[in-house]
């Protein structure tokens, strides 16, 4: 009997799992400005740029599982989101239109190696600039400053910031910096911490009420909130600073300068803001363009 | 070496969790697997069918899916709340017991039918026949495949890392976040796994020598 009910349970589980598939439903990205490719671009002394030119296309490393940031629609295989639009903008200003872009989805753990190996020309995907990474690769930007924040259910008024987390169940990605910060600062009890391999799993746990908050950079959380604004909200009290940069090969200073110029121009002429409004801005929280750090 | 010393706390805690996962689910799956094997050879057709269904379903389901079920689908049924560690033990147990069942059943098949017939002729019940005559002989012949299943279980525990259990499989995530040299870090993880498997193989050899059945 026990065996039979277990079999029934598993069957039910299978059904529930297939039901979960709607997680990555296609999102309307609004109207991010499309960029016309610049003609006759020159980046003197850049080996990466030479490689792009001779190849005839640009290979960009992105994320594919973060809605409104770097997201691949499983049905159309199209990439969308804030990071992807920034990547497109840079490509256009380097002289490559949409048809000459090859996206490569690379998870966080493989980013440095992909840049060092030259598997990608540049990487745009919630890439926090820090000193450890600067030793291996180079960063252009920042093009956005995120901060660790909390995603909660829309009707939950009891969590207003990091100091109200005691006794609440918090979820984030295994071994990530955000969850480490929660542990190190003892913001909630250890038994209340849940860690999964990606944020969408945490978000589904949040929806079903098994956890009370999902924590990571607000940019990522805003992406989820923009996807389902009736269900979730971002608390809006960031408690860290995560400047996002565009990852480049360490040796290629000319290209870094060029990308910095492109970003600066986009911030000055309003392109940056229109990209933000069409993607992360849909979550309802505004953002300011950061100052470029030419180190 | 510096990776090992810098992260000694992480290694100790993670491998401690791995060992706990292994011990609990090894005991659990040995018990459940033996019961399943008994079901599969029982004279009652319903029980046989139940045992066969269980084994077919679980053996054909990837372990990750079993974990997914207990992490994401099972809680929706609201039967009994499982924390991530218990959920991992349950997942590993239900999965591994299907394999243990088949290993033991193959052992039962090595015992000549005449022995079962003789014990029934002596008036032993089905349970007595299985428990006193067949299973003891069956278990002795399946020591090597049983040990292989146990080693597989030990390595399978790393899947729990994706489901909120901080075992050895989770070490990698910390390394990638901290920018530690992955080759060195994962080399140490692999090395410690070898150290953990060695006693298992030693036990296997010892039991093989002691228990070998002369036929």
Coordinates of C-alpha atoms in Angstrom, one line a residue:
Chain A
X1 CA 0.0 0.0 0.0
X2 CA 2.8 2.3 1.0
X3 CA 4.5 1.5 -2.3
X4 CA 1.4 2.3 -4.2
X5 CA 0.7 5.6 -2.6
X6 CA 4.4 6.5 -3.3
X7 CA 3.9 5.8 -6.9
X8 CA 0.8 8.0 -6.9
X9 CA 2.8 10.7 -5.2
X10 CA 5.5 10.5 -7.9
X11 CA 2.9 10.7 -10.6
X12 CA 1.4 13.8 -9.0
X13 CA 4.9 15.2 -8.7
X14 CA 5.5 14.7 -12.4
X15 CA 2.4 16.6 -13.2
X16 CA 3.3 19.4 -10.9
X17 CA 6.8 19.6 -12.5
X18 CA 5.4 20.0 -16.0
X19 CA 3.1 22.7 -14.6
X20 CA 6.2 24.6 -13.4
X21 CA 7.2 25.1 -17.1
X22 CA 5.4 28.4 -17.3
X23 CA 8.1 30.0 -15.2
X24 CA 10.0 31.3 -18.2
X25 CA 7.0 32.5 -20.2
X26 CA 7.9 35.1 -22.8
X27 CA 7.8 38.6 -21.6
X28 CA 7.0 41.6 -23.6
X29 CA 10.1 43.7 -23.6
X30 CA 8.4 46.9 -24.6
X31 CA 10.2 49.1 -27.1
X32 CA 13.9 49.3 -26.4
X33 CA 15.5 51.5 -29.0
X34 CA 17.1 49.5 -31.8
X35 CA 20.5 50.7 -32.8
X36 CA 21.7 51.1 -36.3
X37 CA 25.2 49.8 -36.8
X38 CA 27.9 52.5 -37.1
X39 CA 30.0 52.5 -40.2
X40 CA 33.8 52.6 -40.5
X41 CA 34.6 52.1 -36.8
X42 CA 38.2 52.0 -35.9
X43 CA 39.7 50.9 -32.6
X44 CA 43.5 51.3 -33.0
X45 CA 45.6 48.6 -31.3
X46 CA 42.7 46.4 -30.2
X47 CA 43.4 42.7 -30.9
X48 CA 39.9 41.7 -29.9
X49 CA 38.4 44.2 -32.4
X50 CA 40.7 42.9 -35.2
X51 CA 39.4 39.4 -34.4
X52 CA 35.7 40.6 -34.6
X53 CA 36.4 42.3 -37.9
X54 CA 38.1 39.4 -39.5
X55 CA 35.4 37.0 -38.2
X56 CA 32.6 39.3 -39.5
X57 CA 30.6 39.1 -36.3
X58 CA 30.8 39.7 -32.6
X59 CA 30.5 37.0 -29.9
X60 CA 28.9 38.3 -26.7
X61 CA 28.7 36.5 -23.4
X62 CA 25.3 36.9 -21.7
X63 CA 23.0 35.4 -19.1
X64 CA 19.9 33.6 -20.4
X65 CA 17.9 33.0 -17.2
X66 CA 17.3 36.4 -15.8
X67 CA 14.1 38.0 -16.9
X68 CA 14.4 41.6 -18.1
X69 CA 18.2 41.5 -17.7
X70 CA 19.6 38.7 -19.8
X71 CA 16.9 36.3 -20.9
X72 CA 16.5 33.8 -23.7
X73 CA 13.0 33.2 -24.9
X74 CA 12.8 29.4 -25.2
X75 CA 10.2 29.6 -28.0
X76 CA 11.8 32.2 -30.2
X77 CA 15.5 31.8 -29.1
X78 CA 15.6 35.6 -28.9
X79 CA 17.6 37.4 -26.2
X80 CA 16.1 40.3 -24.3
X81 CA 16.7 42.5 -21.3
X82 CA 18.7 45.4 -20.0
X83 CA 22.1 43.7 -20.1
X84 CA 21.4 42.3 -23.6
X85 CA 20.3 45.8 -24.8
X86 CA 23.5 47.3 -23.4
X87 CA 25.4 44.6 -25.2
X88 CA 23.6 45.3 -28.5
X89 CA 24.2 49.0 -28.1
X90 CA 27.9 48.4 -27.7
X91 CA 27.9 46.0 -30.7
X92 CA 26.1 48.6 -32.9
X93 CA 28.6 51.3 -32.0
X94 CA 31.4 49.0 -32.9
X95 CA 29.8 48.5 -36.3
X96 CA 27.9 45.2 -35.9
X97 CA 24.1 45.1 -36.3
X98 CA 21.8 42.5 -34.7
X99 CA 22.4 40.0 -37.5
X100 CA 26.1 40.0 -36.8
X101 CA 25.8 39.2 -33.1
X102 CA 26.3 35.7 -31.7
X103 CA 25.2 35.4 -28.1
X104 CA 26.8 32.8 -25.8
X105 CA 25.1 32.1 -22.6
X106 CA 27.7 31.6 -19.9
X107 CA 27.0 31.1 -16.3
X108 CA 28.7 33.2 -13.6
X109 CA 31.2 30.5 -12.7
X110 CA 32.7 30.4 -16.2
X111 CA 32.9 34.1 -17.0
X112 CA 36.5 34.9 -16.4
X113 CA 37.8 31.8 -18.2
X114 CA 35.6 32.6 -21.2
X115 CA 37.2 36.1 -21.4
X116 CA 40.7 34.8 -20.9
X117 CA 40.3 32.1 -23.5
X118 CA 38.8 34.6 -26.0
X119 CA 35.6 32.5 -26.3
X120 CA 33.6 35.7 -26.1
X121 CA 34.7 39.2 -27.2
X122 CA 33.0 40.8 -24.2
X123 CA 30.6 39.8 -21.5
X124 CA 27.5 41.7 -20.3
X125 CA 25.6 40.0 -17.5
X126 CA 25.3 41.2 -13.9
X127 CA 29.1 41.3 -13.7
X128 CA 30.1 43.0 -10.5
X129 CA 33.4 44.9 -10.8
X130 CA 35.7 43.9 -8.0
X131 CA 39.4 43.9 -7.3
X132 CA 39.8 40.1 -7.4
X133 CA 38.3 39.9 -10.9
X134 CA 40.2 42.9 -12.1
X135 CA 43.4 40.9 -11.7
X136 CA 42.2 38.4 -14.3
X137 CA 40.1 40.5 -16.7
X138 CA 39.3 44.2 -17.5
X139 CA 36.0 46.0 -16.9
X140 CA 34.4 48.9 -18.9
X141 CA 31.8 50.8 -17.1
X142 CA 30.0 50.6 -14.7
X143 CA 26.9 50.9 -16.7
X144 CA 24.7 50.2 -13.7
X145 CA 25.0 50.2 -10.0
X146 CA 23.0 47.5 -8.3
X147 CA 22.7 46.8 -4.6
X148 CA 21.7 43.8 -2.6
X149 CA 18.0 44.0 -1.9
X150 CA 15.0 41.8 -1.1
X151 CA 12.1 40.5 -3.2
X152 CA 9.0 39.8 -1.2
X153 CA 5.4 39.0 -1.8
X154 CA 3.4 42.1 -2.8
X155 CA 1.1 41.9 0.3
X156 CA 3.9 41.4 2.8
X157 CA 4.5 44.6 4.7
X158 CA 6.6 43.0 7.5
X159 CA 9.9 43.1 5.6
X160 CA 11.1 46.6 5.0
X161 CA 14.9 46.1 4.9
X162 CA 17.7 43.9 6.0
X163 CA 17.1 44.5 9.7
X164 CA 13.6 43.1 9.6
X165 CA 14.7 39.7 8.3
X166 CA 15.1 38.0 11.7
X167 CA 12.8 34.9 11.9
X168 CA 12.1 35.2 8.2
X169 CA 13.0 32.5 5.6
X170 CA 15.5 33.9 3.1
X171 CA 16.4 32.3 -0.2
X172 CA 19.3 32.9 -2.6
X173 CA 21.8 31.0 -4.8
X174 CA 24.1 28.4 -3.3
X175 CA 27.5 29.9 -2.2
X176 CA 26.7 33.4 -3.7
X177 CA 27.9 36.6 -2.1
X178 CA 24.4 37.8 -1.2
X179 CA 23.6 34.7 0.9
X180 CA 27.1 34.9 2.4
X181 CA 26.4 38.4 3.5
X182 CA 23.1 37.3 5.2
X183 CA 25.0 34.6 7.0
X184 CA 28.0 36.7 8.0
X185 CA 25.9 39.6 9.3
X186 CA 23.6 37.1 11.0
X187 CA 20.5 38.8 9.5
X188 CA 18.4 35.7 10.0
X189 CA 18.9 32.3 11.7
X190 CA 20.9 29.7 9.8
X191 CA 18.0 27.3 9.8
X192 CA 15.9 29.9 7.8
X193 CA 18.3 30.0 4.9
X194 CA 17.5 28.2 1.7
X195 CA 19.9 27.9 -1.2
X196 CA 19.1 26.8 -4.7
X197 CA 21.0 26.7 -7.9
X198 CA 19.2 29.6 -9.6
X199 CA 17.0 32.5 -8.6
X200 CA 13.9 31.3 -10.5
X201 CA 13.7 28.3 -8.0
X202 CA 13.8 30.8 -5.1
X203 CA 11.1 32.9 -6.7
X204 CA 8.8 29.9 -7.2
X205 CA 9.4 29.1 -3.5
X206 CA 8.5 32.7 -2.6
X207 CA 5.3 32.5 -4.6
X208 CA 4.2 29.4 -2.8
X209 CA 5.0 30.8 0.5
X210 CA 7.8 28.4 1.5
X211 CA 10.2 31.4 1.9
X212 CA 9.5 35.0 2.8
X213 CA 12.2 36.8 0.8
X214 CA 14.6 36.3 -2.1
X215 CA 17.8 38.2 -1.8
X216 CA 20.4 39.3 -4.4
X217 CA 21.2 42.4 -6.5
X218 CA 18.2 44.6 -7.0
X219 CA 18.6 44.6 -10.7
X220 CA 17.9 40.8 -10.8
X221 CA 15.0 41.2 -8.4
X222 CA 13.5 44.0 -10.4
X223 CA 13.6 41.8 -13.4
X224 CA 11.3 39.3 -11.6
X225 CA 9.1 42.0 -10.1
X226 CA 8.7 43.5 -13.6
X227 CA 7.7 40.1 -14.9
X228 CA 4.9 39.7 -12.3
X229 CA 4.2 43.1 -10.7
X230 CA 1.0 41.9 -9.1
X231 CA 2.7 39.2 -7.1
X232 CA 6.1 40.5 -6.1
X233 CA 7.8 43.8 -5.1
X234 CA 11.3 44.8 -4.4
X235 CA 11.7 46.3 -0.9
X236 CA 13.9 49.1 -2.2
X237 CA 16.4 49.4 0.6
X238 CA 19.6 48.2 -1.0
X239 CA 22.4 47.4 1.5
X240 CA 25.5 46.9 -0.7
X241 CA 27.0 48.4 -3.9
X242 CA 27.4 46.2 -6.9
X243 CA 28.7 48.1 -9.9
X244 CA 28.1 46.2 -13.1
X245 CA 30.8 46.3 -15.7
X246 CA 31.3 44.9 -19.2
X247 CA 33.9 42.2 -18.9
X248 CA 36.8 42.4 -21.4
X249 CA 40.1 40.8 -22.1
X250 CA 42.6 42.2 -19.6
X251 CA 45.2 43.1 -22.3
X252 CA 42.8 45.1 -24.5
X253 CA 43.0 48.6 -23.2
X254 CA 42.0 50.3 -26.5
X255 CA 38.8 48.4 -26.6
X256 CA 38.0 49.2 -23.0
X257 CA 38.5 52.9 -23.7
X258 CA 36.2 52.6 -26.7
X259 CA 33.5 50.8 -24.8
X260 CA 33.7 53.4 -22.0
X261 CA 33.2 56.1 -24.6
X262 CA 30.2 54.3 -26.0
X263 CA 28.6 53.9 -22.6
X264 CA 29.3 57.6 -21.7
X265 CA 27.7 58.7 -24.9
X266 CA 24.6 56.6 -24.3
X267 CA 24.2 58.0 -20.8
X268 CA 24.6 61.6 -22.1
X269 CA 22.1 61.3 -25.0
X270 CA 19.3 59.5 -23.1
X271 CA 19.7 56.1 -24.8
X272 CA 20.7 54.6 -21.5
X273 CA 17.5 55.8 -19.8
X274 CA 15.2 54.6 -22.6
X275 CA 16.8 51.1 -22.4
X276 CA 16.3 51.1 -18.6
X277 CA 12.7 52.2 -18.9
X278 CA 11.9 49.5 -21.4
X279 CA 13.3 46.7 -19.3
X280 CA 14.0 47.0 -15.5
X281 CA 12.1 50.2 -15.3
X282 CA 8.9 48.2 -15.7
X283 CA 9.2 47.1 -12.1
X284 CA 8.3 50.6 -11.1
X285 CA 11.6 51.6 -9.4
X286 CA 13.7 54.3 -11.1
X287 CA 17.5 54.3 -11.5
X288 CA 20.2 56.7 -12.2
X289 CA 23.1 56.2 -14.7
X290 CA 26.4 55.7 -12.8
X291 CA 29.7 57.5 -13.4
X292 CA 32.1 55.6 -15.6
X293 CA 35.2 54.5 -13.8
X294 CA 38.3 54.7 -16.1
X295 CA 40.8 53.0 -13.9
Chain B
X1 CA 47.5 23.0 -0.2
X2 CA 46.6 26.6 0.6
X3 CA 43.1 26.1 -0.8
X4 CA 42.7 23.2 1.6
X5 CA 43.9 25.1 4.7
X6 CA 42.2 28.4 3.8
X7 CA 38.9 26.6 3.4
X8 CA 39.3 23.9 6.0
X9 CA 36.1 24.9 7.8
X10 CA 34.2 24.7 4.5
X11 CA 35.7 21.3 3.7
X12 CA 35.0 19.8 7.1
X13 CA 31.4 21.0 7.2
X14 CA 30.7 20.0 3.7
X15 CA 32.1 16.6 3.8
X16 CA 30.5 16.1 7.3
X17 CA 27.2 16.7 5.6
X18 CA 28.1 14.4 2.7
X19 CA 28.9 11.6 5.2
X20 CA 25.7 12.1 7.1
X21 CA 23.6 12.1 3.9
X22 CA 25.4 8.9 2.9
X23 CA 25.0 7.1 6.2
X24 CA 21.3 7.9 6.6
X25 CA 20.4 7.1 3.1
X26 CA 22.6 4.0 2.9
X27 CA 20.8 2.5 5.9
X28 CA 17.4 3.6 4.6
X29 CA 17.9 2.3 1.1
X30 CA 19.3 -1.1 2.3
X31 CA 16.2 -1.6 4.4
X32 CA 13.7 -0.3 1.8
X33 CA 15.6 -2.2 -1.0
X34 CA 15.4 -5.5 0.9
X35 CA 11.7 -5.0 1.5
X36 CA 11.2 -4.3 -2.2
X37 CA 13.2 -7.4 -3.2
X38 CA 11.0 -9.4 -0.9
X39 CA 7.9 -7.9 -2.6
X40 CA 9.2 -8.7 -6.0
X41 CA 9.7 -12.4 -5.2
X42 CA 6.5 -12.8 -3.1
X43 CA 3.8 -15.2 -4.1
X44 CA 1.1 -12.5 -4.0
X45 CA 0.7 -11.0 -7.5
X46 CA -0.4 -7.6 -6.3
X47 CA 2.7 -7.2 -4.1
X48 CA 4.9 -8.3 -7.0
X49 CA 3.3 -5.8 -9.3
X50 CA 3.7 -3.0 -6.8
X51 CA 7.4 -3.8 -6.3
X52 CA 8.0 -4.0 -10.1
X53 CA 6.2 -0.7 -10.6
X54 CA 8.3 1.1 -8.0
X55 CA 11.5 -0.2 -9.4
X56 CA 10.6 0.6 -13.0
X57 CA 9.5 4.1 -12.1
X58 CA 12.4 5.0 -9.9
X59 CA 15.1 3.4 -12.0
X60 CA 14.0 5.3 -15.0
X61 CA 13.8 8.7 -13.2
X62 CA 16.9 10.8 -13.1
X63 CA 18.0 11.4 -9.6
X64 CA 17.8 15.1 -10.1
X65 CA 14.1 14.8 -11.0
X66 CA 13.5 12.9 -7.7
X67 CA 15.2 15.7 -5.9
X68 CA 13.1 18.2 -7.8
X69 CA 10.0 16.3 -6.8
X70 CA 10.8 16.4 -3.1
X71 CA 12.0 20.0 -3.2
X72 CA 9.3 21.6 -5.3
X73 CA 6.3 19.3 -5.9
X74 CA 6.0 17.3 -2.6
X75 CA 5.7 20.5 -0.4
X76 CA 2.6 21.4 -2.4
X77 CA 0.9 18.2 -1.3
X78 CA 1.2 19.4 2.3
X79 CA 1.5 16.0 3.9
X80 CA 4.6 16.2 6.1
X81 CA 7.1 19.0 6.0
X82 CA 10.6 18.0 5.1
X83 CA 13.6 20.3 5.7
X84 CA 16.1 20.2 2.8
X85 CA 18.4 17.7 4.5
X86 CA 15.6 15.3 5.3
X87 CA 14.3 15.8 1.8
X88 CA 17.7 14.9 0.4
X89 CA 17.9 11.7 2.5
X90 CA 14.4 10.7 1.4
X91 CA 15.2 11.4 -2.3
X92 CA 18.5 9.4 -2.1
X93 CA 16.8 6.6 -0.3
X94 CA 13.8 6.1 -2.6
X95 CA 16.1 6.3 -5.6
X96 CA 18.9 4.0 -4.4
X97 CA 16.5 1.4 -2.9
X98 CA 15.3 0.6 -6.4
X99 CA 18.8 -0.4 -7.4
X100 CA 19.5 -2.2 -4.1
X101 CA 16.3 -4.1 -4.7
X102 CA 17.5 -5.4 -8.1
X103 CA 20.9 -6.3 -6.7
X104 CA 19.3 -8.3 -3.9
X105 CA 16.8 -9.9 -6.3
X106 CA 19.7 -11.0 -8.6
X107 CA 21.3 -12.5 -5.5
X108 CA 18.0 -14.4 -4.7
X109 CA 18.1 -15.8 -8.2
X110 CA 21.5 -17.3 -7.6
X111 CA 20.0 -19.5 -4.8
X112 CA 18.9 -22.8 -6.3
X113 CA 15.1 -23.2 -6.4
X114 CA 15.5 -26.6 -4.7
X115 CA 16.4 -24.8 -1.5
X116 CA 13.2 -22.8 -1.4
X117 CA 11.2 -25.9 -2.3
X118 CA 13.0 -28.0 0.4
X119 CA 12.3 -25.4 3.0
X120 CA 8.6 -25.1 2.0
X121 CA 8.5 -29.0 2.2
X122 CA 9.9 -28.8 5.7
X123 CA 6.9 -26.6 6.6
X124 CA 8.6 -23.2 6.8
X125 CA 6.4 -20.2 6.0
X126 CA 7.3 -17.9 3.1
X127 CA 8.8 -15.4 5.5
X128 CA 10.9 -18.0 7.3
X129 CA 12.1 -19.5 4.0
X130 CA 13.2 -16.1 2.8
X131 CA 14.7 -14.9 6.0
X132 CA 16.5 -18.0 7.2
X133 CA 17.4 -19.8 4.0
X134 CA 17.4 -17.7 0.9
X135 CA 18.3 -14.1 1.9
X136 CA 21.4 -15.0 3.9
X137 CA 22.8 -16.8 0.9
X138 CA 21.6 -14.2 -1.5
X139 CA 23.2 -11.3 0.4
X140 CA 26.6 -13.1 0.4
X141 CA 26.7 -13.4 -3.3
X142 CA 25.9 -9.7 -4.0
X143 CA 28.6 -8.0 -1.9
X144 CA 30.5 -6.5 -4.9
X145 CA 27.4 -5.1 -6.8
X146 CA 26.1 -3.8 -3.4
X147 CA 29.3 -2.0 -2.7
X148 CA 29.2 -0.5 -6.2
X149 CA 25.7 0.8 -5.5
X150 CA 26.9 2.2 -2.2
X151 CA 29.8 4.0 -3.9
X152 CA 27.4 5.4 -6.5
X153 CA 25.2 6.6 -3.6
X154 CA 28.1 8.4 -2.0
X155 CA 28.8 10.3 -5.2
X156 CA 25.1 10.9 -5.8
X157 CA 24.9 12.9 -2.5
X158 CA 26.6 15.8 -4.3
X159 CA 23.3 16.4 -6.2
X160 CA 21.8 17.6 -2.9
X161 CA 24.0 20.7 -3.2
X162 CA 21.6 22.1 -5.7
X163 CA 18.7 21.7 -3.3
X164 CA 19.8 23.7 -0.3
X165 CA 22.0 21.1 1.4
X166 CA 25.6 22.3 2.0
X167 CA 27.4 19.1 1.1
X168 CA 30.7 18.6 -0.8
X169 CA 29.0 19.4 -4.1
X170 CA 28.4 22.9 -2.8
X171 CA 32.1 23.7 -2.3
X172 CA 32.4 24.5 -6.0
X173 CA 29.9 27.4 -5.8
X174 CA 31.8 29.0 -3.0
X175 CA 35.1 28.7 -5.0
X176 CA 33.6 30.2 -8.1
X177 CA 32.3 33.1 -6.2
X178 CA 35.6 33.7 -4.3
X179 CA 37.6 33.3 -7.5
X180 CA 39.6 30.4 -6.1
X181 CA 41.5 28.3 -8.6
X182 CA 38.9 25.7 -9.6
X183 CA 41.2 23.1 -10.8
X184 CA 43.1 22.9 -7.5
X185 CA 39.9 23.2 -5.4
X186 CA 38.0 20.5 -7.3
X187 CA 41.1 18.4 -7.3
X188 CA 41.0 18.4 -3.5
X189 CA 37.3 17.5 -3.5
X190 CA 37.9 14.6 -5.8
X191 CA 40.9 13.4 -3.7
X192 CA 38.8 13.4 -0.5
X193 CA 36.1 11.4 -2.3
X194 CA 38.7 8.8 -3.1
X195 CA 39.7 8.7 0.6
X196 CA 36.0 8.2 1.5
X197 CA 35.5 5.4 -1.1
X198 CA 38.7 3.5 0.1
X199 CA 37.1 2.2 3.3
X200 CA 34.1 1.1 1.4
X201 CA 36.2 -1.0 -1.0
X202 CA 38.1 -2.4 2.0
X203 CA 34.8 -3.5 3.6
X204 CA 33.8 -5.0 0.3
X205 CA 37.0 -7.1 0.0
X206 CA 36.8 -8.2 3.7
X207 CA 33.2 -9.3 3.3
X208 CA 33.9 -11.1 0.1
X209 CA 36.7 -13.1 1.7
X210 CA 34.7 -14.0 4.8
X211 CA 31.3 -14.7 3.2
X212 CA 32.3 -16.4 0.0
X213 CA 29.9 -19.3 -0.6
X214 CA 31.4 -22.5 -1.9
X215 CA 29.2 -23.9 -4.7

